[in-house]
Amino acid sequence: MSRDYYEVLGVKKDATEDEIKRAYRKLALKYHPDHNPDDPEAEQKFKEAAEAYDALRDPERRANYDRFGTPNPGGMGGGFTNADDIFSQFGDIFGDIFGGFGGASRSRGPRPQQGDDLRYNMTISFREAASGIEKPIKLPRHATCPECSGSGAAKGSDRETCRKCGGSGQTVIRQGFMQFVQSCPSCRGRGFTIPKPCPKCKGSGIVETVRELNVRIPAGVYDGARLRLRGEGEAGVHGGPNGDLYVVLHVEDDDVFERDEQNLIYTAEITFPQAALGARIQVPSLKEDEMLDLDIPKGTQSGKLFTIRGKGLRYPGSNRTGDLIVRVIVKTPTKLTSKQEELLREFERLAEEQKGGFFDKLKKAVTGE
């Protein structure tokens, strides 16, 4: 061909192998004969693109082309006679593009396929998420048949290569320059037949079962977290690996703590005298039998936040932990004795005499004025 190979594929001379391959895929799809029947121009462009890709996909042939203007300096080989030559040379690429339509891969027999992934929803309490736990589950799924080890054939027998397709799982119908590929009707695309099917799985190689698993939940997980258990999904097909199991966690709210990522928030109510004079209070921790001391300084305002380091939730997979944040709320009494009322009025009188002082600030904090 006289046209520049790089120009045919629409790439630069320093294009990478992946860029060259992508460019060829695009042109092969555009000018594929099954998409352009009875179109001589598309047929010519299809062959040109294949010849250009064949020259540039191999580093040695590409180097020869860059240096000598031909991938075959000795003058031997090169070029394609028809589409069948192209399909036989680049069958895997056409299989990737068309899924077997218009140019089948020449590999024999069905390819191993990984089993489907599964999802399992699990609800756990806030405390279970905080400490971590191992929980058993029962998982309905498909598994490799234990009687035939997935072959589908009864004991003492074996699979037989399909006589119609020769084990490829596909049959090709050619009509002139065009060809069509379909799954073999005799073996249903598997490439083999089973004269004596396994009685347990009826020849499928897969049975329904219930798998019992222990799922280890790390400490500190959050709502919506997904745990991946490799190989615990559906059984693979034709010898392929099992899929994976994804356990999606739903963490319930707690009656005591709020959560801010790995930090815990606890709301503590204190009295006006405690806020004014200072006090030592106790607040709960994640451990049921542990109470933490917290010093409230004099003049503490309602809504003040205090941080207790390292008493929050663990970061999953780490030894680091968040903090416990204590929000202090000054509680206003709703029922007072006559003596308490008398004392509060005396407090208010003194506060008026010391406007701008400490007690005035306390009054504003309590009354919100």
Short mmCIF file of C-alpha atoms in Angstrom, two decimals, residues 73-354:
data_model
loop_
_atom_site.label_atom_id
_atom_site.label_comp_id
_atom_site.label_asym_id
_atom_site.label_seq_id
_atom_site.Cartn_x
_atom_site.Cartn_y
_atom_site.Cartn_z
CA PRO A 73 12.76 -5.30 4.27
CA GLY A 74 13.42 -8.70 2.71
CA GLY A 75 10.32 -8.35 0.57
CA MET A 76 8.54 -11.45 1.99
CA GLY A 77 5.07 -11.57 3.52
CA GLY A 78 2.66 -8.75 4.30
CA GLY A 79 -0.82 -7.88 3.16
CA PHE A 80 -4.20 -9.59 3.41
CA THR A 81 -6.09 -11.30 0.61
CA ASN A 82 -9.59 -11.07 2.08
CA ALA A 83 -11.54 -10.61 5.29
CA ASP A 84 -11.06 -14.24 6.32
CA ASP A 85 -7.31 -13.60 6.50
CA ILE A 86 -7.93 -10.61 8.75
CA PHE A 87 -10.35 -12.48 11.01
CA SER A 88 -7.93 -15.38 11.42
CA GLN A 89 -5.05 -13.00 12.25
CA PHE A 90 -6.91 -10.70 14.66
CA GLY A 91 -9.69 -12.99 15.89
CA ASP A 92 -9.27 -12.04 19.55
CA ILE A 93 -9.62 -8.34 18.78
CA PHE A 94 -12.83 -8.91 16.80
CA GLY A 95 -14.16 -11.11 19.56
CA ASP A 96 -13.59 -8.25 22.04
CA ILE A 97 -15.27 -5.70 19.77
CA PHE A 98 -18.25 -7.65 18.51
CA GLY A 99 -18.65 -10.41 21.09
CA GLY A 100 -18.20 -13.00 18.33
CA PHE A 101 -20.19 -11.17 15.61
CA GLY A 102 -18.44 -10.97 12.27
CA GLY A 103 -15.14 -12.66 13.03
CA ALA A 104 -14.87 -15.30 15.71
CA SER A 105 -11.90 -15.97 17.91
CA ARG A 106 -10.10 -19.15 16.90
CA SER A 107 -9.75 -20.40 20.46
CA ARG A 108 -11.47 -23.76 20.94
CA GLY A 109 -14.10 -24.35 23.54
CA PRO A 110 -15.83 -21.94 25.87
CA ARG A 111 -13.68 -19.63 27.92
CA PRO A 112 -13.68 -19.89 31.72
CA GLN A 113 -15.98 -17.29 33.24
CA GLN A 114 -15.86 -15.87 36.73
CA GLY A 115 -19.01 -16.40 38.80
CA ASP A 116 -21.32 -13.53 39.65
CA ASP A 117 -20.71 -11.37 42.71
CA LEU A 118 -23.27 -11.51 45.52
CA ARG A 119 -24.54 -8.89 47.98
CA TYR A 120 -25.62 -9.57 51.55
CA ASN A 121 -27.19 -6.86 53.72
CA MET A 122 -26.32 -7.07 57.42
CA THR A 123 -27.67 -4.91 60.24
CA ILE A 124 -25.50 -4.46 63.34
CA SER A 125 -25.81 -2.38 66.47
CA PHE A 126 -23.76 0.74 67.11
CA ARG A 127 -21.83 -1.03 69.88
CA GLU A 128 -21.03 -3.99 67.60
CA ALA A 129 -19.68 -1.58 65.01
CA ALA A 130 -17.62 0.17 67.67
CA SER A 131 -15.96 -2.91 69.13
CA GLY A 132 -15.89 -5.20 66.09
CA ILE A 133 -17.53 -8.59 66.00
CA GLU A 134 -17.66 -11.88 64.14
CA LYS A 135 -21.15 -12.82 62.99
CA PRO A 136 -22.37 -15.99 61.28
CA ILE A 137 -24.50 -15.78 58.14
CA LYS A 138 -26.27 -18.28 55.91
CA LEU A 139 -25.85 -17.49 52.23
CA PRO A 140 -27.96 -19.12 49.49
CA ARG A 141 -25.85 -19.45 46.38
CA HIS A 142 -24.81 -21.72 43.50
CA ALA A 143 -21.72 -23.86 43.99
CA THR A 144 -19.69 -26.36 42.00
CA CYS A 145 -21.41 -29.72 42.03
CA PRO A 146 -19.60 -32.02 44.50
CA GLU A 147 -20.62 -35.17 42.61
CA CYS A 148 -19.03 -34.32 39.26
CA SER A 149 -16.62 -31.55 40.39
CA GLY A 150 -18.31 -29.19 37.96
CA SER A 151 -17.87 -31.28 34.81
CA GLY A 152 -21.59 -32.04 34.52
CA ALA A 153 -20.83 -35.65 33.58
CA ALA A 154 -21.92 -38.65 35.64
CA LYS A 155 -19.27 -40.68 37.44
CA GLY A 156 -17.45 -43.04 35.09
CA SER A 157 -18.22 -40.87 32.05
CA ASP A 158 -16.80 -37.70 30.56
CA ARG A 159 -17.60 -34.83 28.27
CA GLU A 160 -17.25 -35.27 24.52
CA THR A 161 -16.07 -32.67 22.06
CA CYS A 162 -18.99 -31.37 20.04
CA ARG A 163 -18.90 -32.93 16.59
CA LYS A 164 -20.76 -30.10 14.90
CA CYS A 165 -18.46 -27.21 15.93
CA GLY A 166 -15.32 -29.21 16.72
CA GLY A 167 -15.20 -27.80 20.24
CA SER A 168 -15.19 -24.11 19.34
CA GLY A 169 -18.74 -23.54 20.58
CA GLN A 170 -19.48 -21.54 17.42
CA THR A 171 -20.55 -22.18 13.88
CA VAL A 172 -19.73 -19.87 10.98
CA ILE A 173 -22.02 -19.09 8.08
CA ARG A 174 -20.26 -17.57 5.08
CA GLN A 175 -22.03 -15.68 2.31
CA GLY A 176 -19.46 -14.48 -0.15
CA PHE A 177 -17.22 -11.92 1.51
CA MET A 178 -19.41 -11.78 4.62
CA GLN A 179 -19.48 -14.24 7.48
CA PHE A 180 -21.77 -14.61 10.47
CA VAL A 181 -20.93 -16.36 13.71
CA GLN A 182 -23.50 -17.95 15.97
CA SER A 183 -23.47 -20.21 19.01
CA CYS A 184 -23.40 -23.86 18.07
CA PRO A 185 -27.00 -25.17 18.30
CA SER A 186 -25.81 -28.68 19.11
CA CYS A 187 -23.78 -27.88 22.25
CA ARG A 188 -25.38 -24.45 22.98
CA GLY A 189 -22.01 -22.73 22.71
CA ARG A 190 -20.21 -24.89 25.27
CA GLY A 191 -17.98 -26.76 22.81
CA PHE A 192 -18.84 -30.15 24.30
CA THR A 193 -21.74 -32.50 24.87
CA ILE A 194 -22.50 -34.67 27.90
CA PRO A 195 -23.84 -38.11 26.92
CA LYS A 196 -24.44 -39.10 30.57
CA PRO A 197 -25.33 -36.05 32.69
CA CYS A 198 -24.63 -36.00 36.40
CA PRO A 199 -27.87 -36.93 38.21
CA LYS A 200 -27.28 -34.37 40.99
CA CYS A 201 -26.79 -31.25 38.86
CA LYS A 202 -28.51 -32.49 35.67
CA GLY A 203 -25.38 -31.77 33.66
CA SER A 204 -25.02 -28.09 34.62
CA GLY A 205 -22.03 -28.66 36.93
CA ILE A 206 -23.62 -26.31 39.48
CA VAL A 207 -26.01 -26.94 42.38
CA GLU A 208 -27.96 -24.72 44.73
CA THR A 209 -26.66 -24.73 48.27
CA VAL A 210 -26.58 -22.72 51.50
CA ARG A 211 -23.15 -21.60 52.58
CA GLU A 212 -22.51 -20.86 56.27
CA LEU A 213 -19.86 -18.21 56.86
CA ASN A 214 -18.42 -16.25 59.76
CA VAL A 215 -18.03 -12.62 58.77
CA ARG A 216 -15.41 -10.71 60.72
CA ILE A 217 -16.45 -7.07 61.14
CA PRO A 218 -13.55 -4.77 62.09
CA ALA A 219 -13.95 -2.21 64.87
CA GLY A 220 -15.03 1.26 63.81
CA VAL A 221 -16.95 0.42 60.64
CA TYR A 222 -19.47 2.96 59.42
CA ASP A 223 -23.00 2.71 58.02
CA GLY A 224 -22.90 1.64 54.37
CA ALA A 225 -19.44 0.06 54.58
CA ARG A 226 -18.84 -2.91 52.26
CA LEU A 227 -16.79 -5.94 53.25
CA ARG A 228 -15.42 -7.99 50.35
CA LEU A 229 -15.06 -11.75 50.79
CA ARG A 230 -13.11 -13.06 47.82
CA GLY A 231 -14.33 -16.27 46.23
CA GLU A 232 -17.54 -16.47 48.27
CA GLY A 233 -19.85 -15.47 45.44
CA GLU A 234 -21.46 -17.62 42.76
CA ALA A 235 -19.54 -20.55 41.28
CA GLY A 236 -17.51 -19.94 38.14
CA VAL A 237 -18.47 -21.42 34.78
CA HIS A 238 -16.28 -23.70 32.68
CA GLY A 239 -13.60 -23.83 35.35
CA GLY A 240 -13.62 -20.09 36.04
CA PRO A 241 -13.08 -18.68 39.55
CA ASN A 242 -15.92 -17.96 41.95
CA GLY A 243 -17.28 -14.45 42.23
CA ASP A 244 -16.96 -12.37 45.39
CA LEU A 245 -19.37 -11.67 48.23
CA TYR A 246 -19.99 -8.09 49.33
CA VAL A 247 -21.44 -7.70 52.82
CA VAL A 248 -23.08 -4.27 53.11
CA LEU A 249 -23.33 -3.04 56.70
CA HIS A 250 -26.20 -1.05 58.15
CA VAL A 251 -25.28 0.40 61.56
CA GLU A 252 -28.11 1.28 63.93
CA ASP A 253 -28.16 4.58 65.84
CA ASP A 254 -27.14 4.64 69.51
CA ASP A 255 -29.21 5.92 72.44
CA VAL A 256 -26.20 7.54 74.13
CA PHE A 257 -23.74 8.75 71.53
CA GLU A 258 -23.93 10.62 68.25
CA ARG A 259 -21.28 9.93 65.65
CA ASP A 260 -19.13 12.30 63.60
CA GLU A 261 -16.95 9.97 61.51
CA GLN A 262 -14.69 8.38 64.16
CA ASN A 263 -15.52 10.93 66.87
CA LEU A 264 -18.27 10.38 69.43
CA ILE A 265 -20.49 13.19 70.71
CA TYR A 266 -22.13 13.01 74.13
CA THR A 267 -24.48 15.63 75.55
CA ALA A 268 -24.12 16.20 79.33
CA GLU A 269 -26.57 18.25 81.32
CA ILE A 270 -25.21 20.25 84.28
CA THR A 271 -26.86 22.55 86.80
CA PHE A 272 -26.45 26.30 86.93
CA PRO A 273 -24.37 26.11 90.14
CA GLN A 274 -22.06 23.54 88.48
CA ALA A 275 -21.61 25.83 85.49
CA ALA A 276 -21.04 28.88 87.69
CA LEU A 277 -18.81 27.37 90.35
CA GLY A 278 -17.16 24.56 88.41
CA ALA A 279 -17.51 20.85 89.09
CA ARG A 280 -16.24 17.38 88.25
CA ILE A 281 -18.77 15.22 86.42
CA GLN A 282 -18.70 11.73 84.98
CA VAL A 283 -19.52 10.82 81.40
CA PRO A 284 -19.95 7.35 79.86
CA SER A 285 -17.51 5.70 77.48
CA LEU A 286 -17.95 2.91 74.95
CA LYS A 287 -17.08 0.42 77.67
CA GLU A 288 -20.18 -0.37 79.68
CA ASP A 289 -18.35 -0.52 83.03
CA GLU A 290 -16.22 2.60 82.50
CA MET A 291 -17.08 6.18 83.46
CA LEU A 292 -14.77 9.07 82.58
CA ASP A 293 -14.09 12.10 84.77
CA LEU A 294 -14.50 15.53 83.20
CA ASP A 295 -13.63 18.78 84.98
CA ILE A 296 -16.04 21.65 84.31
CA PRO A 297 -14.29 24.98 84.90
CA LYS A 298 -15.96 27.97 86.57
CA GLY A 299 -18.12 30.08 84.32
CA THR A 300 -18.75 27.39 81.72
CA GLN A 301 -21.29 28.51 79.12
CA SER A 302 -24.11 26.33 77.85
CA GLY A 303 -23.09 24.60 74.60
CA LYS A 304 -19.40 24.46 75.50
CA LEU A 305 -17.51 21.52 73.93
CA PHE A 306 -14.89 19.48 75.76
CA THR A 307 -12.65 16.89 74.12
CA ILE A 308 -11.46 13.67 75.70
CA ARG A 309 -8.70 12.36 73.46
CA GLY A 310 -8.62 8.79 72.22
CA LYS A 311 -12.03 7.75 73.54
CA GLY A 312 -13.82 7.70 70.20
CA LEU A 313 -14.11 5.00 67.56
CA ARG A 314 -11.19 3.10 66.12
CA TYR A 315 -10.24 3.73 62.51
CA PRO A 316 -10.80 0.38 60.71
CA GLY A 317 -7.54 -1.43 60.11
CA SER A 318 -5.60 1.00 62.33
CA ASN A 319 -4.67 1.49 65.96
CA ARG A 320 -5.71 5.14 65.81
CA THR A 321 -8.94 6.23 67.48
CA GLY A 322 -11.14 9.27 67.35
CA ASP A 323 -12.09 11.47 70.30
CA LEU A 324 -15.03 11.76 72.65
CA ILE A 325 -16.55 15.24 72.44
CA VAL A 326 -18.73 16.28 75.38
CA ARG A 327 -21.31 19.00 74.74
CA VAL A 328 -22.34 20.69 78.00
CA ILE A 329 -25.90 21.98 78.35
CA VAL A 330 -26.83 24.07 81.41
CA LYS A 331 -30.17 22.81 82.65
CA THR A 332 -32.72 25.40 83.78
CA PRO A 333 -34.92 24.21 86.67
CA THR A 334 -38.67 24.19 86.03
CA LYS A 335 -39.87 23.86 89.64
CA LEU A 336 -38.45 25.97 92.48
CA THR A 337 -39.10 26.10 96.19
CA SER A 338 -39.78 29.42 97.86
CA LYS A 339 -36.28 29.41 99.30
CA GLN A 340 -34.74 28.81 95.84
CA GLU A 341 -36.80 31.63 94.37
CA GLU A 342 -35.66 33.93 97.14
CA LEU A 343 -32.02 33.06 96.47
CA LEU A 344 -32.39 33.60 92.73
CA ARG A 345 -33.96 37.01 93.26
CA GLU A 346 -31.07 37.92 95.53
CA PHE A 347 -28.70 36.69 92.82
CA GLU A 348 -30.49 38.87 90.25
CA ARG A 349 -30.23 41.91 92.53
CA LEU A 350 -26.51 41.38 92.96
CA ALA A 351 -26.10 40.87 89.24
CA GLU A 352 -27.72 44.23 88.55
CA GLU A 353 -25.18 45.84 90.84
CA GLN A 354 -22.31 44.18 88.99
#
